[in-house]
CSV table of C-alpha atoms and ligand atoms in Angstrom, one decimal:
chain,number,residue,atom,x,y,z
U,1,UNK,CA,-47.9,43.4,0.0
U,2,UNK,CA,-50.7,45.7,0.6
U,3,UNK,CA,-54.4,44.8,-0.1
U,4,UNK,CA,-56.4,46.3,-2.4
U,5,UNK,CA,-58.4,48.7,0.5
U,6,UNK,CA,-55.1,49.8,1.8
U,7,UNK,CA,-53.6,50.5,-1.8
U,8,UNK,CA,-57.1,52.7,-2.5
U,9,UNK,CA,-56.9,54.7,0.5
U,10,UNK,CA,-53.2,55.3,0.4
U,11,UNK,CA,-53.8,56.4,-3.3
U,12,UNK,CA,-56.3,58.9,-1.9
U,13,UNK,CA,-53.9,60.2,0.5
U,14,UNK,CA,-51.5,61.0,-2.2
U,15,UNK,CA,-54.0,63.3,-3.9
U,16,UNK,CA,-54.8,64.9,-0.4
U,17,UNK,CA,-51.1,65.8,0.0
U,18,UNK,CA,-50.5,67.1,-3.5
U,19,UNK,CA,-53.8,69.2,-2.8
U,20,UNK,CA,-52.0,70.5,0.4
U,21,UNK,CA,-49.0,71.4,-1.8
U,22,UNK,CA,-51.2,73.1,-4.3
U,23,UNK,CA,-53.1,75.1,-1.7
U,24,UNK,CA,-50.0,76.3,0.1
U,25,UNK,CA,-48.6,77.3,-3.1
U,26,UNK,CA,-51.8,79.4,-4.0
U,27,UNK,CA,-51.4,80.8,-0.3
U,28,UNK,CA,-47.9,81.5,-1.0
U,29,UNK,CA,-48.6,83.4,-4.2
U,30,UNK,CA,-51.3,85.3,-2.3
U,31,UNK,CA,-48.7,86.6,0.2
U,32,UNK,CA,-46.3,87.5,-2.8
U,33,UNK,CA,-48.8,89.7,-4.5
U,34,UNK,CA,-49.4,91.3,-0.7
U,35,UNK,CA,-45.8,91.9,-0.4
U,36,UNK,CA,-45.1,89.8,2.6
U,37,UNK,CA,-42.4,87.9,1.3
U,38,UNK,CA,-41.6,85.8,4.8
U,39,UNK,CA,-45.1,84.3,4.4
U,40,UNK,CA,-44.5,83.7,0.7
U,41,UNK,CA,-41.4,81.8,1.4
U,42,UNK,CA,-42.7,80.0,4.5
U,43,UNK,CA,-45.6,78.6,2.6
U,44,UNK,CA,-43.7,77.7,-0.5
U,45,UNK,CA,-41.4,75.7,1.7
U,46,UNK,CA,-44.5,74.1,3.1
U,47,UNK,CA,-45.8,73.2,-0.3
U,48,UNK,CA,-42.3,71.3,-1.2
U,49,UNK,CA,-42.8,69.5,2.2
U,50,UNK,CA,-46.3,68.4,1.0
U,51,UNK,CA,-44.8,67.1,-2.3
U,52,UNK,CA,-42.3,65.1,-0.2
U,53,UNK,CA,-45.2,63.6,1.9
U,54,UNK,CA,-47.0,62.7,-1.3
U,55,UNK,CA,-43.7,61.1,-2.6
U,56,UNK,CA,-43.3,59.1,0.8
U,57,UNK,CA,-46.8,57.4,-0.1
U,58,UNK,CA,-46.0,56.7,-3.7
U,59,UNK,CA,-42.6,55.2,-2.7
U,60,UNK,CA,-44.4,53.1,0.1
U,61,UNK,CA,-47.2,51.8,-2.3
U,62,UNK,CA,-44.4,50.8,-4.9
U,63,UNK,CA,-42.2,49.1,-2.3
U,64,UNK,CA,-45.3,47.0,-1.3
U,65,UNK,CA,-45.8,45.9,-4.8
U,66,UNK,CA,-48.8,48.2,-5.1
U,67,UNK,CA,-50.1,50.2,-7.9
U,68,UNK,CA,-49.8,54.0,-7.8
U,69,UNK,CA,-53.0,55.9,-9.3
U,70,UNK,CA,-52.6,59.5,-9.5
U,71,UNK,CA,-56.0,61.5,-9.6
U,72,UNK,CA,-57.2,64.9,-10.5
U,73,UNK,CA,-56.2,67.8,-7.8
U,74,UNK,CA,-58.9,70.3,-7.1
U,75,UNK,CA,-58.6,74.0,-7.6
U,76,UNK,CA,-57.5,75.5,-4.5
U,77,UNK,CA,-59.0,78.8,-3.1
U,78,UNK,CA,-57.2,81.8,-4.4
U,79,UNK,CA,-59.0,84.7,-2.6
U,80,UNK,CA,-59.0,85.2,1.1
U,81,UNK,CA,-60.8,87.8,3.3
U,82,UNK,CA,-57.8,88.7,5.4
U,83,UNK,CA,-54.0,87.6,5.9
U,84,UNK,CA,-55.0,86.0,9.2
U,85,UNK,CA,-57.7,84.0,7.4
U,86,UNK,CA,-55.2,82.3,5.3
U,87,UNK,CA,-53.2,81.0,8.1
U,88,UNK,CA,-56.6,80.0,9.7
U,89,UNK,CA,-57.7,78.1,6.5
U,90,UNK,CA,-54.2,76.3,6.6
U,91,UNK,CA,-54.7,75.2,10.2
U,92,UNK,CA,-58.2,73.8,9.7
U,93,UNK,CA,-56.7,71.8,6.7
U,94,UNK,CA,-54.0,70.6,8.6
U,95,UNK,CA,-56.8,69.1,11.2
U,96,UNK,CA,-58.3,67.6,8.2
U,97,UNK,CA,-55.3,65.9,7.2
U,98,UNK,CA,-54.6,64.8,10.6
U,99,UNK,CA,-58.2,63.1,10.7
U,100,UNK,CA,-57.4,61.6,7.5
U,101,UNK,CA,-54.1,60.0,8.6
U,102,UNK,CA,-55.9,58.8,11.8
U,103,UNK,CA,-58.7,57.1,9.5
U,104,UNK,CA,-55.8,55.5,7.7
U,105,UNK,CA,-54.4,54.0,11.0
U,106,UNK,CA,-57.6,52.6,11.9
U,107,UNK,CA,-58.3,51.0,8.4
U,108,UNK,CA,-54.7,49.6,8.4
U,109,UNK,CA,-55.6,47.9,12.0
U,110,UNK,CA,-58.8,46.7,10.5
U,111,UNK,CA,-56.8,45.0,7.9
U,112,UNK,CA,-54.2,43.8,10.3
U,113,UNK,CA,-51.7,45.6,8.2
U,114,UNK,CA,-48.7,46.1,10.7
U,115,UNK,CA,-46.3,47.5,8.1
U,116,UNK,CA,-48.7,50.0,6.9
U,117,UNK,CA,-49.4,50.9,10.4
U,118,UNK,CA,-46.0,51.5,11.0
U,119,UNK,CA,-45.4,53.6,7.9
U,120,UNK,CA,-48.1,55.9,9.2
U,121,UNK,CA,-46.7,56.4,12.6
U,122,UNK,CA,-44.2,59.3,11.3
U,123,UNK,CA,-47.2,60.9,9.7
U,124,UNK,CA,-49.1,60.7,13.0
U,125,UNK,CA,-46.2,62.7,14.7
U,126,UNK,CA,-45.7,64.9,11.8
U,127,UNK,CA,-49.3,66.1,11.9
U,128,UNK,CA,-48.8,67.0,15.6
U,129,UNK,CA,-45.8,69.3,14.4
U,130,UNK,CA,-47.7,70.8,11.5
U,131,UNK,CA,-50.8,71.9,13.2
U,132,UNK,CA,-48.6,73.2,16.0
U,133,UNK,CA,-46.5,75.2,13.7
U,134,UNK,CA,-49.8,76.9,12.2
U,135,UNK,CA,-51.1,77.5,15.6
U,136,UNK,CA,-48.1,79.1,16.6
U,137,UNK,CA,-48.0,81.5,13.9
U,138,UNK,CA,-51.8,82.4,14.4
U,139,UNK,CA,-51.2,82.8,18.2
U,140,UNK,CA,-48.4,85.4,17.2
U,141,UNK,CA,-50.4,87.3,14.7
U,142,UNK,CA,-53.4,87.5,17.2
U,143,UNK,CA,-50.8,89.1,19.6
U,144,UNK,CA,-49.7,91.6,16.9
U,145,UNK,CA,-53.3,92.5,15.9
U,146,UNK,CA,-53.6,95.4,13.4
U,147,UNK,CA,-49.9,96.6,14.1
U,148,UNK,CA,-48.0,96.9,10.7
U,149,UNK,CA,-44.8,96.7,12.4
U,150,UNK,CA,-45.7,93.4,14.2
U,151,UNK,CA,-46.6,91.8,10.9
U,152,UNK,CA,-43.4,92.9,9.4
U,153,UNK,CA,-41.5,91.3,12.3
U,154,UNK,CA,-43.5,88.0,12.0
U,155,UNK,CA,-42.9,88.2,8.1
U,156,UNK,CA,-39.2,88.6,9.0
U,157,UNK,CA,-39.1,85.4,11.2
U,158,UNK,CA,-40.9,83.2,8.6
U,159,UNK,CA,-38.3,84.3,6.1
U,160,UNK,CA,-35.8,82.5,8.1
U,161,UNK,CA,-37.4,79.2,7.4
U,162,UNK,CA,-34.8,76.7,6.0
K,201,OFO,FE1,-49.6,69.3,6.0
K,201,OFO,O1,-48.9,67.5,6.2
K,201,OFO,FE2,-48.9,66.5,4.6
K,201,OFO,O2,-50.5,67.1,4.1
C-alpha cells in the first residue's frame, strides 16, 4: 500500500514520462523531415522506452492498491535552431528527469516507504544510462563538427539501435 503523498508524486512522474515520449517523438519527426533517418529511428525507439517507463509507474501504483490519475501532457517543442541543439535539449531533459527521480527517492525515504524506494532503484540506474547515451552522441557530434560525412556516419550508427 502507498500513501497519498507517494501516490500523487508517482502520478506526476507518469506525466513526465509521457511528456518525455512526446518530446522524443517530436525530435524524431524533426529528423525525419531533415532526412536523418538514423536519428529519427533512435529517437522513436527512445519515445517507446519512455512509454514503457510510464507503464511501469502505472503498474506499480495499481499493484500497490493506488489510483492512477493521468494528466494533460504539455506541447513539446517542434522547432530547433540546429541538429545538435536537439540532442543537447534531450540531455538537459534527462538531467531534469534524473533530478525528479532522486526527489522521489527522497520523498519515499521521508515516508519510510521501502517498497517504493526499491521500485525507484531501477530508475536511478536507468537515468545514469540515459544521460550517458545522450552525452555520448553529443560527444561524437562535437567531434564530427560540420562534416557532412561525419553526420552520415553517426546517423548510420544510430539506425542500428534495436
Ligand atoms: Fe528518459 O528516462 Fe524516462 O523519462
